[in-house]
């Protein structure tokens, strides 16, 4: 039995199904028009129902950020899985178990010694791992430069291991998160593409295979002008979007599918704050949208119907308390009596969602279903 929205226990994670479906089909069509594969990253959604919507019309290939996600989605029927966090030999046994359970699991690495040791571990486990070499296209998080000697050293180390198969290259243009607007994002997207194409060309010229050329972040997938030379994109947060993506220019206010339902638990007239039962654990302490907006705090306030209340935001977040302030003057206490409910739009959907075991899925603001999430590692 699904309850009415105002009867749900709070904090709760609300997911608007219509917006989710629109976001998924827009990205799906964009990739189909570009003629490349969509391998959505499920680190944001961590739910099988979302994976089905996101892969609809595509091969069913997915990207994950944990082996727990890989297991969960494999059990849900998704077999073609890219584990897109640097692989280490200590995880080889778990990866081999996934293969035995039916996964076509591809791994990534950016170090020749790791390749050597992973090859040995694979031999002991009597298995073989397909590998993508991670390229740093400017984000500075992981990966080697496309023009570096390291790229060829890693390829050679992979090639020397009969238990590893060089399957291609991948990158994530994380620095697109600091762009402002489509033009800047398009530049980063082009840098992401060029780095990968350069790396793939160098590998092929050196005689190595490079069938997969895999790029992607939401901003670059949304605003890239060319996908030439790429075989697939791996956007993830586009399924929900958030205030940060809105600030970057990857989505509009109508594309925000996720919000946190909270209850008003107090009026602190001395400090001019409305208190809610959604604090740091329910919203996260991510303040990424500060780069783009004033008065955004730990999230913007909406009424129960999801309509933004101008100027209201979660100004501070204690473990279980959120304190709502108005951009100017006192917050509207009468509009939000103690016991009433409201919604908060998160800065960063991936991090906020991580606190919840499931989504309360809404259609036309009516709770429709609960979708399970796979948290943990
Ligand atoms: C390796 C990798 N690929 C793809 C993505 C998806 O990017 P986004 O979250 O911008 O959709 C991420 C996100 O962090 C990532 O780490």
mmCIF file of C-alpha atoms in Angstrom, residues 140-372:
data_model
loop_
_atom_site.group_PDB
_atom_site.id
_atom_site.type_symbol
_atom_site.label_atom_id
_atom_site.label_comp_id
_atom_site.label_asym_id
_atom_site.label_seq_id
_atom_site.Cartn_x
_atom_site.Cartn_y
_atom_site.Cartn_z
ATOM 1 C CA UNK A 140 43.475 15.643 -12.814
ATOM 2 C CA UNK A 141 41.855 12.827 -10.803
ATOM 3 C CA UNK A 142 43.140 9.578 -12.284
ATOM 4 C CA UNK A 143 44.627 8.400 -15.541
ATOM 5 C CA UNK A 144 47.685 9.067 -17.659
ATOM 6 C CA UNK A 145 48.169 11.758 -20.302
ATOM 7 C CA UNK A 146 47.171 10.739 -23.827
ATOM 8 C CA UNK A 147 50.591 11.730 -25.223
ATOM 9 C CA UNK A 148 52.657 10.130 -22.442
ATOM 10 C CA UNK A 149 55.137 7.249 -22.567
ATOM 11 C CA UNK A 150 53.193 5.794 -19.603
ATOM 12 C CA UNK A 151 50.275 5.039 -21.929
ATOM 13 C CA UNK A 152 52.460 2.754 -24.050
ATOM 14 C CA UNK A 153 54.106 1.256 -20.959
ATOM 15 C CA UNK A 154 50.717 0.282 -19.561
ATOM 16 C CA UNK A 155 49.600 -1.125 -22.920
ATOM 17 C CA UNK A 156 52.787 -3.186 -23.065
ATOM 18 C CA UNK A 157 52.295 -4.428 -19.480
ATOM 19 C CA UNK A 158 48.709 -5.462 -20.268
ATOM 20 C CA UNK A 159 49.766 -7.136 -23.499
ATOM 21 C CA UNK A 160 52.451 -9.122 -21.673
ATOM 22 C CA UNK A 161 49.791 -10.772 -19.500
ATOM 23 C CA UNK A 162 47.904 -13.527 -21.319
ATOM 24 C CA UNK A 163 45.179 -13.176 -18.686
ATOM 25 C CA UNK A 164 44.484 -9.528 -19.553
ATOM 26 C CA UNK A 165 42.941 -8.188 -22.746
ATOM 27 C CA UNK A 166 43.495 -4.571 -23.806
ATOM 28 C CA UNK A 167 39.971 -3.468 -24.692
ATOM 29 C CA UNK A 168 40.501 0.284 -25.135
ATOM 30 C CA UNK A 169 40.679 3.621 -23.364
ATOM 31 C CA UNK A 170 38.359 5.660 -21.128
ATOM 32 C CA UNK A 171 38.225 9.072 -19.467
ATOM 33 C CA UNK A 172 35.886 11.206 -17.338
ATOM 34 C CA UNK A 173 36.050 14.976 -17.831
ATOM 35 C CA UNK A 174 35.342 15.816 -14.194
ATOM 36 C CA UNK A 175 36.565 19.364 -14.725
ATOM 37 C CA UNK A 176 33.390 20.050 -16.731
ATOM 38 C CA UNK A 177 31.839 20.539 -13.259
ATOM 39 C CA UNK A 178 33.559 23.910 -12.974
ATOM 40 C CA UNK A 179 32.307 25.234 -16.311
ATOM 41 C CA UNK A 180 29.795 27.985 -16.724
ATOM 42 C CA UNK A 181 27.412 27.482 -19.579
ATOM 43 C CA UNK A 182 27.255 25.409 -22.755
ATOM 44 C CA UNK A 183 30.150 27.088 -24.606
ATOM 45 C CA UNK A 184 32.679 26.362 -21.842
ATOM 46 C CA UNK A 185 31.370 22.808 -21.451
ATOM 47 C CA UNK A 186 31.646 22.228 -25.201
ATOM 48 C CA UNK A 187 35.333 23.181 -24.982
ATOM 49 C CA UNK A 188 35.949 20.678 -22.171
ATOM 50 C CA UNK A 189 33.983 18.051 -24.104
ATOM 51 C CA UNK A 190 36.223 18.606 -27.104
ATOM 52 C CA UNK A 191 39.335 18.285 -24.908
ATOM 53 C CA UNK A 192 37.874 15.048 -23.465
ATOM 54 C CA UNK A 193 37.226 13.679 -26.966
ATOM 55 C CA UNK A 194 40.599 14.756 -28.397
ATOM 56 C CA UNK A 195 42.540 13.220 -25.501
ATOM 57 C CA UNK A 196 40.808 9.880 -25.970
ATOM 58 C CA UNK A 197 41.123 9.879 -29.748
ATOM 59 C CA UNK A 198 44.828 10.728 -29.433
ATOM 60 C CA UNK A 199 45.356 7.911 -26.915
ATOM 61 C CA UNK A 200 43.462 5.421 -29.115
ATOM 62 C CA UNK A 201 45.453 6.472 -32.220
ATOM 63 C CA UNK A 202 48.765 6.082 -30.416
ATOM 64 C CA UNK A 203 47.840 2.614 -29.184
ATOM 65 C CA UNK A 204 46.741 1.506 -32.645
ATOM 66 C CA UNK A 205 49.870 2.937 -34.265
ATOM 67 C CA UNK A 206 51.939 0.964 -31.768
ATOM 68 C CA UNK A 207 50.124 -2.184 -32.866
ATOM 69 C CA UNK A 208 47.698 -2.580 -29.952
ATOM 70 C CA UNK A 209 43.949 -3.123 -30.293
ATOM 71 C CA UNK A 210 41.675 -0.314 -29.062
ATOM 72 C CA UNK A 211 38.074 -1.219 -29.858
ATOM 73 C CA UNK A 212 36.485 0.797 -26.994
ATOM 74 C CA UNK A 213 36.875 4.587 -26.751
ATOM 75 C CA UNK A 214 34.721 5.573 -23.759
ATOM 76 C CA UNK A 215 34.142 9.144 -22.518
ATOM 77 C CA UNK A 216 31.633 10.890 -20.419
ATOM 78 C CA UNK A 217 30.212 13.113 -17.804
ATOM 79 C CA UNK A 218 26.739 14.615 -17.861
ATOM 80 C CA UNK A 219 27.840 18.131 -18.869
ATOM 81 C CA UNK A 220 30.032 16.880 -21.729
ATOM 82 C CA UNK A 221 27.415 14.384 -22.949
ATOM 83 C CA UNK A 222 24.823 17.177 -23.011
ATOM 84 C CA UNK A 223 26.937 19.839 -24.721
ATOM 85 C CA UNK A 224 29.626 18.096 -26.828
ATOM 86 C CA UNK A 225 29.611 19.319 -30.411
ATOM 87 C CA UNK A 226 31.348 16.225 -31.808
ATOM 88 C CA UNK A 227 31.586 12.591 -30.701
ATOM 89 C CA UNK A 228 33.799 11.552 -33.606
ATOM 90 C CA UNK A 229 36.207 8.762 -32.733
ATOM 91 C CA UNK A 230 34.315 7.811 -29.550
ATOM 92 C CA UNK A 231 32.436 4.534 -29.292
ATOM 93 C CA UNK A 232 30.411 5.267 -26.143
ATOM 94 C CA UNK A 233 29.455 7.898 -23.527
ATOM 95 C CA UNK A 234 28.918 7.284 -19.803
ATOM 96 C CA UNK A 235 26.854 10.131 -18.308
ATOM 97 C CA UNK A 236 25.159 9.349 -14.980
ATOM 98 C CA UNK A 237 23.693 12.214 -12.985
ATOM 99 C CA UNK A 238 21.549 13.386 -15.960
ATOM 100 C CA UNK A 239 18.885 10.854 -14.942
ATOM 101 C CA UNK A 240 18.049 13.047 -11.912
ATOM 102 C CA UNK A 241 20.021 16.299 -12.358
ATOM 103 C CA UNK A 242 20.517 18.669 -9.409
ATOM 104 C CA UNK A 243 21.228 22.322 -8.541
ATOM 105 C CA UNK A 244 24.892 21.886 -9.424
ATOM 106 C CA UNK A 245 24.049 20.603 -12.927
ATOM 107 C CA UNK A 246 21.598 23.492 -13.260
ATOM 108 C CA UNK A 247 24.349 25.949 -12.307
ATOM 109 C CA UNK A 248 26.805 24.443 -14.785
ATOM 110 C CA UNK A 249 24.167 24.709 -17.521
ATOM 111 C CA UNK A 250 23.542 20.985 -18.116
ATOM 112 C CA UNK A 251 19.837 21.129 -17.278
ATOM 113 C CA UNK A 252 16.921 23.483 -16.592
ATOM 114 C CA UNK A 253 14.835 23.819 -13.394
ATOM 115 C CA UNK A 254 12.202 21.584 -15.049
ATOM 116 C CA UNK A 255 14.699 18.694 -15.257
ATOM 117 C CA UNK A 256 15.237 18.233 -11.474
ATOM 118 C CA UNK A 257 13.790 14.804 -10.681
ATOM 119 C CA UNK A 258 15.039 14.352 -7.115
ATOM 120 C CA UNK A 259 14.066 16.048 -3.844
ATOM 121 C CA UNK A 260 14.092 15.315 -0.122
ATOM 122 C CA UNK A 261 10.790 15.356 1.737
ATOM 123 C CA UNK A 262 11.177 16.883 5.218
ATOM 124 C CA UNK A 263 8.930 17.825 8.147
ATOM 125 C CA UNK A 264 8.973 21.208 9.871
ATOM 126 C CA UNK A 265 9.963 20.472 13.473
ATOM 127 C CA UNK A 266 10.303 23.993 14.872
ATOM 128 C CA UNK A 267 10.264 27.748 14.384
ATOM 129 C CA UNK A 268 13.268 29.486 15.871
ATOM 130 C CA UNK A 269 12.173 33.113 15.796
ATOM 131 C CA UNK A 270 15.271 34.230 17.692
ATOM 132 C CA UNK A 271 17.577 33.056 14.928
ATOM 133 C CA UNK A 272 14.936 33.545 12.199
ATOM 134 C CA UNK A 273 15.035 29.952 11.060
ATOM 135 C CA UNK A 274 12.520 27.228 10.253
ATOM 136 C CA UNK A 275 13.807 23.892 11.564
ATOM 137 C CA UNK A 276 13.325 20.684 9.570
ATOM 138 C CA UNK A 277 14.149 17.045 10.266
ATOM 139 C CA UNK A 278 16.514 16.863 7.265
ATOM 140 C CA UNK A 279 20.039 17.847 8.210
ATOM 141 C CA UNK A 280 23.492 16.882 7.011
ATOM 142 C CA UNK A 281 22.774 13.135 6.903
ATOM 143 C CA UNK A 282 19.580 13.579 4.897
ATOM 144 C CA UNK A 283 20.836 16.268 2.500
ATOM 145 C CA UNK A 284 24.633 15.814 2.625
ATOM 146 C CA UNK A 285 27.084 18.626 3.241
ATOM 147 C CA UNK A 286 27.773 19.058 -0.444
ATOM 148 C CA UNK A 287 27.735 22.750 -1.327
ATOM 149 C CA UNK A 288 28.766 22.446 -4.965
ATOM 150 C CA UNK A 289 26.020 24.756 -6.281
ATOM 151 C CA UNK A 290 27.571 27.654 -4.274
ATOM 152 C CA UNK A 291 29.907 28.100 -7.202
ATOM 153 C CA UNK A 292 26.918 29.279 -9.257
ATOM 154 C CA UNK A 293 24.158 30.603 -6.988
ATOM 155 C CA UNK A 294 23.628 32.806 -3.962
ATOM 156 C CA UNK A 295 21.281 31.599 -1.233
ATOM 157 C CA UNK A 296 21.433 27.921 -2.079
ATOM 158 C CA UNK A 297 23.048 26.523 1.116
ATOM 159 C CA UNK A 298 22.451 22.776 1.471
ATOM 160 C CA UNK A 299 19.483 22.946 -0.883
ATOM 161 C CA UNK A 300 16.605 25.088 -2.091
ATOM 162 C CA UNK A 301 13.171 24.837 -0.500
ATOM 163 C CA UNK A 302 10.020 23.813 -2.389
ATOM 164 C CA UNK A 303 6.474 23.454 -1.099
ATOM 165 C CA UNK A 304 4.914 19.992 -0.891
ATOM 166 C CA UNK A 305 3.893 20.177 -4.557
ATOM 167 C CA UNK A 306 7.506 20.714 -5.605
ATOM 168 C CA UNK A 307 7.183 24.433 -6.453
ATOM 169 C CA UNK A 308 10.301 26.422 -5.512
ATOM 170 C CA UNK A 309 9.704 29.010 -2.776
ATOM 171 C CA UNK A 310 11.811 31.945 -3.917
ATOM 172 C CA UNK A 311 14.621 32.921 -1.576
ATOM 173 C CA UNK A 312 14.194 30.027 0.911
ATOM 174 C CA UNK A 313 17.167 27.710 1.418
ATOM 175 C CA UNK A 314 18.734 25.368 3.984
ATOM 176 C CA UNK A 315 21.260 27.747 5.484
ATOM 177 C CA UNK A 316 22.872 25.308 7.932
ATOM 178 C CA UNK A 317 22.868 21.572 8.441
ATOM 179 C CA UNK A 318 23.478 19.751 11.742
ATOM 180 C CA UNK A 319 23.400 15.971 11.830
ATOM 181 C CA UNK A 320 19.587 15.679 11.971
ATOM 182 C CA UNK A 321 18.505 19.348 11.880
ATOM 183 C CA UNK A 322 18.301 21.563 8.841
ATOM 184 C CA UNK A 323 17.830 25.305 9.400
ATOM 185 C CA UNK A 324 15.912 27.154 6.698
ATOM 186 C CA UNK A 325 16.533 30.858 6.173
ATOM 187 C CA UNK A 326 15.081 33.464 3.834
ATOM 188 C CA UNK A 327 17.356 35.445 1.528
ATOM 189 C CA UNK A 328 15.856 38.564 3.130
ATOM 190 C CA UNK A 329 14.135 38.975 6.499
ATOM 191 C CA UNK A 330 12.232 36.303 8.380
ATOM 192 C CA UNK A 331 11.213 33.010 6.772
ATOM 193 C CA UNK A 332 7.417 32.633 6.202
ATOM 194 C CA UNK A 333 6.501 30.736 9.410
ATOM 195 C CA UNK A 334 2.759 30.770 8.613
ATOM 196 C CA UNK A 335 3.270 29.050 5.265
ATOM 197 C CA UNK A 336 5.183 26.237 7.006
ATOM 198 C CA UNK A 337 3.539 25.432 10.358
ATOM 199 C CA UNK A 338 5.199 22.930 12.678
ATOM 200 C CA UNK A 339 4.307 19.433 11.455
ATOM 201 C CA UNK A 340 3.868 20.502 7.844
ATOM 202 C CA UNK A 341 6.005 19.065 5.072
ATOM 203 C CA UNK A 342 8.175 20.602 2.374
ATOM 204 C CA UNK A 343 10.764 19.502 -0.162
ATOM 205 C CA UNK A 344 14.460 20.318 -0.619
ATOM 206 C CA UNK A 345 16.249 20.274 -3.965
ATOM 207 C CA UNK A 346 19.763 18.886 -3.413
ATOM 208 C CA UNK A 347 23.028 20.402 -4.640
ATOM 209 C CA UNK A 348 24.475 17.058 -5.697
ATOM 210 C CA UNK A 349 22.018 14.219 -6.350
ATOM 211 C CA UNK A 350 24.595 11.395 -6.108
ATOM 212 C CA UNK A 351 25.752 12.340 -2.628
ATOM 213 C CA UNK A 352 22.304 13.160 -1.220
ATOM 214 C CA UNK A 353 20.774 9.935 -2.524
ATOM 215 C CA UNK A 354 23.542 7.903 -0.841
ATOM 216 C CA UNK A 355 21.814 8.280 2.552
ATOM 217 C CA UNK A 356 18.667 6.454 1.449
ATOM 218 C CA UNK A 357 17.818 2.773 1.013
ATOM 219 C CA UNK A 358 15.071 3.490 -1.521
ATOM 220 C CA UNK A 359 13.214 6.083 -3.577
ATOM 221 C CA UNK A 360 9.619 7.080 -3.048
ATOM 222 C CA UNK A 361 8.666 7.278 -6.711
ATOM 223 C CA UNK A 362 6.053 9.912 -7.561
ATOM 224 C CA UNK A 363 3.823 10.339 -10.551
ATOM 225 C CA UNK A 364 1.947 13.615 -10.655
ATOM 226 C CA UNK A 365 2.992 14.122 -7.009
ATOM 227 C CA UNK A 366 1.292 10.871 -5.934
ATOM 228 C CA UNK A 367 3.494 8.136 -4.448
ATOM 229 C CA UNK A 368 3.483 5.299 -6.949
ATOM 230 C CA UNK A 369 6.131 2.812 -5.857
ATOM 231 C CA UNK A 370 9.307 2.224 -3.874
ATOM 232 C CA UNK A 371 12.504 1.492 -5.761
ATOM 233 C CA UNK A 372 15.394 -0.107 -3.922
#
